[in-house]
Coordinates of C-alpha atoms in Angstrom, one line a residue:
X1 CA 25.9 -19.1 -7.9
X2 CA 26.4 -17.7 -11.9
X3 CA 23.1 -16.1 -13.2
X4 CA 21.8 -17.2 -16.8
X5 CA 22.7 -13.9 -18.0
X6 CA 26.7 -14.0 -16.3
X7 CA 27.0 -17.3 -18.4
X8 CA 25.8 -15.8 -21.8
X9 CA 27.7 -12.9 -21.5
X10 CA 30.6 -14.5 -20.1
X11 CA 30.5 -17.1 -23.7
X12 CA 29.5 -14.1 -25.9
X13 CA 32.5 -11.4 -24.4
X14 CA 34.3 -13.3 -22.5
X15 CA 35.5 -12.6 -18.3
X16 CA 37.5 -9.5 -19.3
X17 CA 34.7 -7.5 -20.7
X18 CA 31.8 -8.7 -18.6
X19 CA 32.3 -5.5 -16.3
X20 CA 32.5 -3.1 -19.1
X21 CA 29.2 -4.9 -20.9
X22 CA 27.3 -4.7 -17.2
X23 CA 28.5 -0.9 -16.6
X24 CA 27.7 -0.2 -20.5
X25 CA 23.9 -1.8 -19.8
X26 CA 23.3 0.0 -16.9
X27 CA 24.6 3.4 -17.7
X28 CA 22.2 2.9 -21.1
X29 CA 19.3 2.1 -18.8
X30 CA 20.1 5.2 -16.6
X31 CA 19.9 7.8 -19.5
X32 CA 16.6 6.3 -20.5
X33 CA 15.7 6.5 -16.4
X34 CA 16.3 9.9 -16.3
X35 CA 14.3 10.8 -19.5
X36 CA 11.7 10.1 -17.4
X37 CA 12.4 11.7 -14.3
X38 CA 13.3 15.3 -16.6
X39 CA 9.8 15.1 -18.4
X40 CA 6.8 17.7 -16.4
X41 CA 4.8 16.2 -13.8
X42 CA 1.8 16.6 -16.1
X43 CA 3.3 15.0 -19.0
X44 CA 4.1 11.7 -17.1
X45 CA 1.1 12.1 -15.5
X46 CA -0.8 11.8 -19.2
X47 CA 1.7 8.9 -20.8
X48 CA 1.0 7.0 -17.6
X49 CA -2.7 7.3 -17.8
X50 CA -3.0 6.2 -21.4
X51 CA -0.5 3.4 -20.6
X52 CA -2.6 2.3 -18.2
X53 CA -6.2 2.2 -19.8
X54 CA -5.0 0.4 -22.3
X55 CA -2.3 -2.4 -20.7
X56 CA -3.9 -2.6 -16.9
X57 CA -7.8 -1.2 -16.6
X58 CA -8.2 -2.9 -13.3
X59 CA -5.4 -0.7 -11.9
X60 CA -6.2 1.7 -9.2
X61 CA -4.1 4.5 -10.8
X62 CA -6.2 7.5 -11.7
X63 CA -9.4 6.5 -9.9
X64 CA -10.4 6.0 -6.2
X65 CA -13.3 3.0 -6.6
X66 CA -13.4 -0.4 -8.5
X67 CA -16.7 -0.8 -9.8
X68 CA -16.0 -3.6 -11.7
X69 CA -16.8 -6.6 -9.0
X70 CA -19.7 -8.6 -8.3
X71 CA -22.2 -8.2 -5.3
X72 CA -20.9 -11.2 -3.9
X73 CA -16.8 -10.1 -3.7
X74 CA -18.4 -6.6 -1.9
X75 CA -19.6 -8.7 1.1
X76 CA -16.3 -11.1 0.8
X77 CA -14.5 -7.5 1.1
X78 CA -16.8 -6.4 4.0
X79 CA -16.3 -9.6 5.9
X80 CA -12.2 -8.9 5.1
X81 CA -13.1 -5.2 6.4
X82 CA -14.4 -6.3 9.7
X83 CA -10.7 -7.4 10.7
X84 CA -9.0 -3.8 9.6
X85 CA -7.7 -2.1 11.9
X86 CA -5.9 1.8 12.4
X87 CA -2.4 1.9 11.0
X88 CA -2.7 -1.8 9.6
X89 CA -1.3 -2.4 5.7
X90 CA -2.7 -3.9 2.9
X91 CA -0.6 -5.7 0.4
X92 CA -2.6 -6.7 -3.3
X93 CA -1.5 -8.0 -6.4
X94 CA -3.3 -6.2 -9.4
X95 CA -5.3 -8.5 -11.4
X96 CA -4.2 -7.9 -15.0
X97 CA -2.0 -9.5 -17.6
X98 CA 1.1 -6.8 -17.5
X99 CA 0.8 -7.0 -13.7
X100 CA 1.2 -10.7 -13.6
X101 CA 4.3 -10.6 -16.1
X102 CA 5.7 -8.4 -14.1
X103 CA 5.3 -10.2 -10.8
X104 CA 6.7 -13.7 -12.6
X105 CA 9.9 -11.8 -13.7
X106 CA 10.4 -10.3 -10.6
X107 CA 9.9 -12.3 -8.8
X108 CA 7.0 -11.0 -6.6
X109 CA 3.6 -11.7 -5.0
X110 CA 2.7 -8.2 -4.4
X111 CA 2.7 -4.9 -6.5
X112 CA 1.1 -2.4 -4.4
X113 CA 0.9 -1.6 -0.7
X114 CA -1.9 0.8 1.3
X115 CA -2.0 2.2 5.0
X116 CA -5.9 1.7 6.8
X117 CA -6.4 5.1 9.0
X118 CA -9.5 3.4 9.7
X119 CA -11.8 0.3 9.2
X120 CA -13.4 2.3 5.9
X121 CA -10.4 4.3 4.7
X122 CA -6.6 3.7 3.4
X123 CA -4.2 6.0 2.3
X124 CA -3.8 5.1 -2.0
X125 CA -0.2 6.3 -3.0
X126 CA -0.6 5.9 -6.3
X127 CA -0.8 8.5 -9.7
X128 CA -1.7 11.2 -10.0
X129 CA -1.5 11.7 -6.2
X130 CA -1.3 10.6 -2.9
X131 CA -5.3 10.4 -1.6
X132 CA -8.0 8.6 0.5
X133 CA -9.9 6.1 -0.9
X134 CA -12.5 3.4 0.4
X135 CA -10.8 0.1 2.2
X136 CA -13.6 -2.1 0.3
X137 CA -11.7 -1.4 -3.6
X138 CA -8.5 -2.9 -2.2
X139 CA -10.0 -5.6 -0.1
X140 CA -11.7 -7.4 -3.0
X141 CA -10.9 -10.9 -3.8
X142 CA -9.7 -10.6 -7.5
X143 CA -6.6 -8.5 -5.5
X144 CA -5.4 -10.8 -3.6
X145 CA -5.5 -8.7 0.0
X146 CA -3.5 -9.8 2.5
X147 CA -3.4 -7.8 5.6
X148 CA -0.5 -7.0 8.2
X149 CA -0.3 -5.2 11.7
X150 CA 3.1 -4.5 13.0
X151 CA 3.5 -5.0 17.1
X152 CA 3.8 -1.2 18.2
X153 CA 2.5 1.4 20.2
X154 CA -0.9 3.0 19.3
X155 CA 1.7 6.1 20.1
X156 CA 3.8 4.9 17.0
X157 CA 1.0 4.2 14.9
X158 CA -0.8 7.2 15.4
X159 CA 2.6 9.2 14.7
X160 CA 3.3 7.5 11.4
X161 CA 0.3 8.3 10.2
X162 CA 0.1 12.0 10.8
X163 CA 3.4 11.8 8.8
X164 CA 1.8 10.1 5.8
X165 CA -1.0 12.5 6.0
X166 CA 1.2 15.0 5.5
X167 CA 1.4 13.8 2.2
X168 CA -2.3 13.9 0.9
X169 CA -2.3 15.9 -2.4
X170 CA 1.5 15.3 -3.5
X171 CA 2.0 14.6 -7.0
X172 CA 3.2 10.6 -7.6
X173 CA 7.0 10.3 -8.6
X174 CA 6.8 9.1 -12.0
X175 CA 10.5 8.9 -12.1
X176 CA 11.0 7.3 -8.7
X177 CA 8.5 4.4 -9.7
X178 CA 10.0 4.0 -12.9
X179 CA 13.2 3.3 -11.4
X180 CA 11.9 0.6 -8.4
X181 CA 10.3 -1.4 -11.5
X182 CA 13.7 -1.7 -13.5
X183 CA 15.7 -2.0 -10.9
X184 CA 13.6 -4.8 -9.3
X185 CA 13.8 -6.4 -13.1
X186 CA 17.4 -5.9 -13.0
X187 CA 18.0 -7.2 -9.3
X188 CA 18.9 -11.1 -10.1
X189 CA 21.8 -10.1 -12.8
X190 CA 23.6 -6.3 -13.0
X191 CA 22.8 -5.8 -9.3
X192 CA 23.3 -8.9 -8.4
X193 CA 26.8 -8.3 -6.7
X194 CA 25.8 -4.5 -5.6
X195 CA 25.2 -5.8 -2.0
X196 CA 25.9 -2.6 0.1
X197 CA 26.6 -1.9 3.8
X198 CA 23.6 -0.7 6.1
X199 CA 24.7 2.2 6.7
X200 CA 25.1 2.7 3.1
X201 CA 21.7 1.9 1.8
X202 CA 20.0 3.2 4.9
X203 CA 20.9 6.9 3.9
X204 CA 18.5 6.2 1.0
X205 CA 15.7 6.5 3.4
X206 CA 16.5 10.3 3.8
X207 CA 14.6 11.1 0.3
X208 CA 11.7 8.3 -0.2
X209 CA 10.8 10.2 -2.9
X210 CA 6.2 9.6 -3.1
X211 CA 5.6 6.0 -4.3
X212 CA 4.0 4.0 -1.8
X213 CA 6.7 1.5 -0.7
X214 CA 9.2 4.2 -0.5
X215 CA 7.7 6.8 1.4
X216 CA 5.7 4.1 4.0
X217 CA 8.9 3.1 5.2
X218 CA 10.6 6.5 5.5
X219 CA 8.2 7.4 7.9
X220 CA 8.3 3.7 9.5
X221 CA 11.9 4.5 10.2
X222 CA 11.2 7.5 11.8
X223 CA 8.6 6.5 13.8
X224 CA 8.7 3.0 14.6
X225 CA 11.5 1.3 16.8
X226 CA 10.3 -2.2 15.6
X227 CA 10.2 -1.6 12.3
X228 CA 14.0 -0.4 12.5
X229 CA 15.0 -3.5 14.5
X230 CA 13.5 -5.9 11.5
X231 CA 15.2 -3.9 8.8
X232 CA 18.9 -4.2 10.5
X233 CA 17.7 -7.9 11.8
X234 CA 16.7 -9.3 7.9
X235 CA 18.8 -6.8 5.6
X236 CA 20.6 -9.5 3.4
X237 CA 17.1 -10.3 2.3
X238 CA 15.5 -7.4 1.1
X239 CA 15.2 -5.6 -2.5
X240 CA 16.2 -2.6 -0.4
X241 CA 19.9 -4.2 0.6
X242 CA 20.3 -4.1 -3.6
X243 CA 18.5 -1.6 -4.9
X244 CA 17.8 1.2 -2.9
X245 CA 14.3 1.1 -2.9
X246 CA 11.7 -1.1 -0.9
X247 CA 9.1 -3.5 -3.4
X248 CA 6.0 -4.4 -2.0
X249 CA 7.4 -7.8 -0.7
X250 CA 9.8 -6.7 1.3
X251 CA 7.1 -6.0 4.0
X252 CA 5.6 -9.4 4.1
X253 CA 9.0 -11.3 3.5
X254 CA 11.1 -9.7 6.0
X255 CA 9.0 -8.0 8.4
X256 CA 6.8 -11.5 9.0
X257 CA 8.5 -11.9 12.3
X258 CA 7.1 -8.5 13.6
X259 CA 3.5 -8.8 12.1
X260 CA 0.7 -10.1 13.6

C-alpha cells in the first residue's frame, strides 16, 4: 500500500530522491525535537503552561481537579468509581478542539492514560510532575473513561505500583512527550517502513523516560509476565513496533485480549 504523501512526493521528486526528501524531513524535524529536549525544565514547564490555557483549558496539565462539570456528571463519575479497582487503568480522551485534531490525524481514541492505587486515587503523569490526584476528575463523562484490568497477580500489581510510586514528584519530560506526538503524526508516512525487530524496539523500554505511556509500560515489563506475553504476541500492531514509544491506544488495541 503507497501513502498519499509517497505518491506526491514520488510525482514532485521523483523515486530516486524520495529517500533523500524523507531523511531530509526527518532530520529537520529532529533539530527542532531536540530544541526542545535542550531548553530547562522550567522553561518548558512555562511555554507548555501558557500553551495550554490558551489551546486546551480542559486539560489536566498543571492542575489536580476539574471543576468545570455539572452535579449530574459527579454522580455519573461515582457510579463509574464504584467499579475501580487497585492497579486498574484509565484511558480518556481530552475534551477540547486541539485534542480532537490531534486524535483525527493520528489516528487515536485516547490521549492520556492513569493508574487507580485505589477506588479514590490514580497516579496523573502529566506536567509539571508525576502526582496523585482524585479518580472522580478522570472518570467524568465529557472524557470519555474507559477502564481496563489486566489478568495478574495482586503480587504483580502491587509490585508495579510501588515502582510507579517511585516516581511521585519527577519532573514531566517535555522533550520525551514532544517527540511521542510527532512521531505518532509522522507514523502513516516517514516511519511507515521503519518496522523494527523486537528485540530492537524492546531495548527502548530500558529509558521510558516520565510521560505516562512510557514509563507505565516500563514498569509493566518489569513486573508483569502477561503484559510481556501480549507485547511479543501483538507487536506488528502497535505504535511502539514504529516509533519507539507506546500512545495511549496501544493498551486498549493490543492488550484487549489480556483485559478484563
Amino acid at each position: 500500500e503507497m501513502c498519499i504523501r509517497d505518491r506526491y512526493q514520488r510525482r514532485v521528486h521523483g523515486d530516486s530522491n524520495l529517500n533523500q526528501v524523507n531523511e531530509l524531513s526527518t532530520r529537520k524535524n529532529r533539530n527542532t525535537i531536540f530544541v526542545i529536549h535542550s531548553l530547562p525544565t522550567y522553561l518548558n514547564s512555562r511555554i507548555a503552561k501558557v500553551f495550554i490555557s490558551i489551546f486546551s483549558p480542559e486539560s489536566l496539565a498543571f492542575t489536580n481537579d476539574d471543576k468545570k462539570y455539572s452535579v449530574i456528571e459527579f454522580i455519573e463519575s461515582e457510579q463509574l468509581k464504584k467499579n475501580l479497582l487497585k492497579g486498574d487503568f484509565i484511558l480518556t480522551s481530552t475534551p477540547s478542539l486541539m485534542y480532537e485534531h490531534v486524535r483525527q490525524a493520528i489516528p487515536a481514541r485516547y490521549d492520556h492514560l492513569a493508574v487507580a492505587i485505589d477506588q479514590d486515587n490514580v497516579i496523573h503523569i502529566s506536567p509539571p510532575k508525576v502526582r496523585i490526584i482524585q479518580s472522580n476528575v478522570l472518570l467524568m463523562k465529557k472524557r470519555s473513561p474507559l477502564i481496563l484490568r489486566i489478568n495478574t497477580s495482586e503480587a504483580n500489581k502491587e509490585a508495579f505500583l510501588n515502582e510507579l510510586l517511585k516516581h511521585l514528584g519527577e519532573d514531566y519530560d517535555y522533550g520525551r512527550a514532544t517527540t511521542l506526538i510527532f512521531s505518532l503524526l509522522c507514523d502513516r508516512t516517514m516511519f511507515r517502513n521503519e518496522n523494527s525487530r523486537k528485540s530492537e524496539a524492546l531495548e527502548y523500554l530500558v529509558d521510558p523516560g516520565i510521560i505516562c505511556t512510557d514509563l507505565i509500560a516500563f514498569h509493566l515489563y518489569k513486573t508483569c509476565p502477561e503484559f510481556v506475553e501480549d507485547l511479543k504476541n501483538h507487536f506488528s500492531l502497535l505504535h511502539f513496533n514504529r516509533i519507539h514509544s507506546f500512545a495511549p491506544d496501544d493498551f486498549y488495541v493490543t492488550f484487549n485480549s489480556n483485559f478484563s
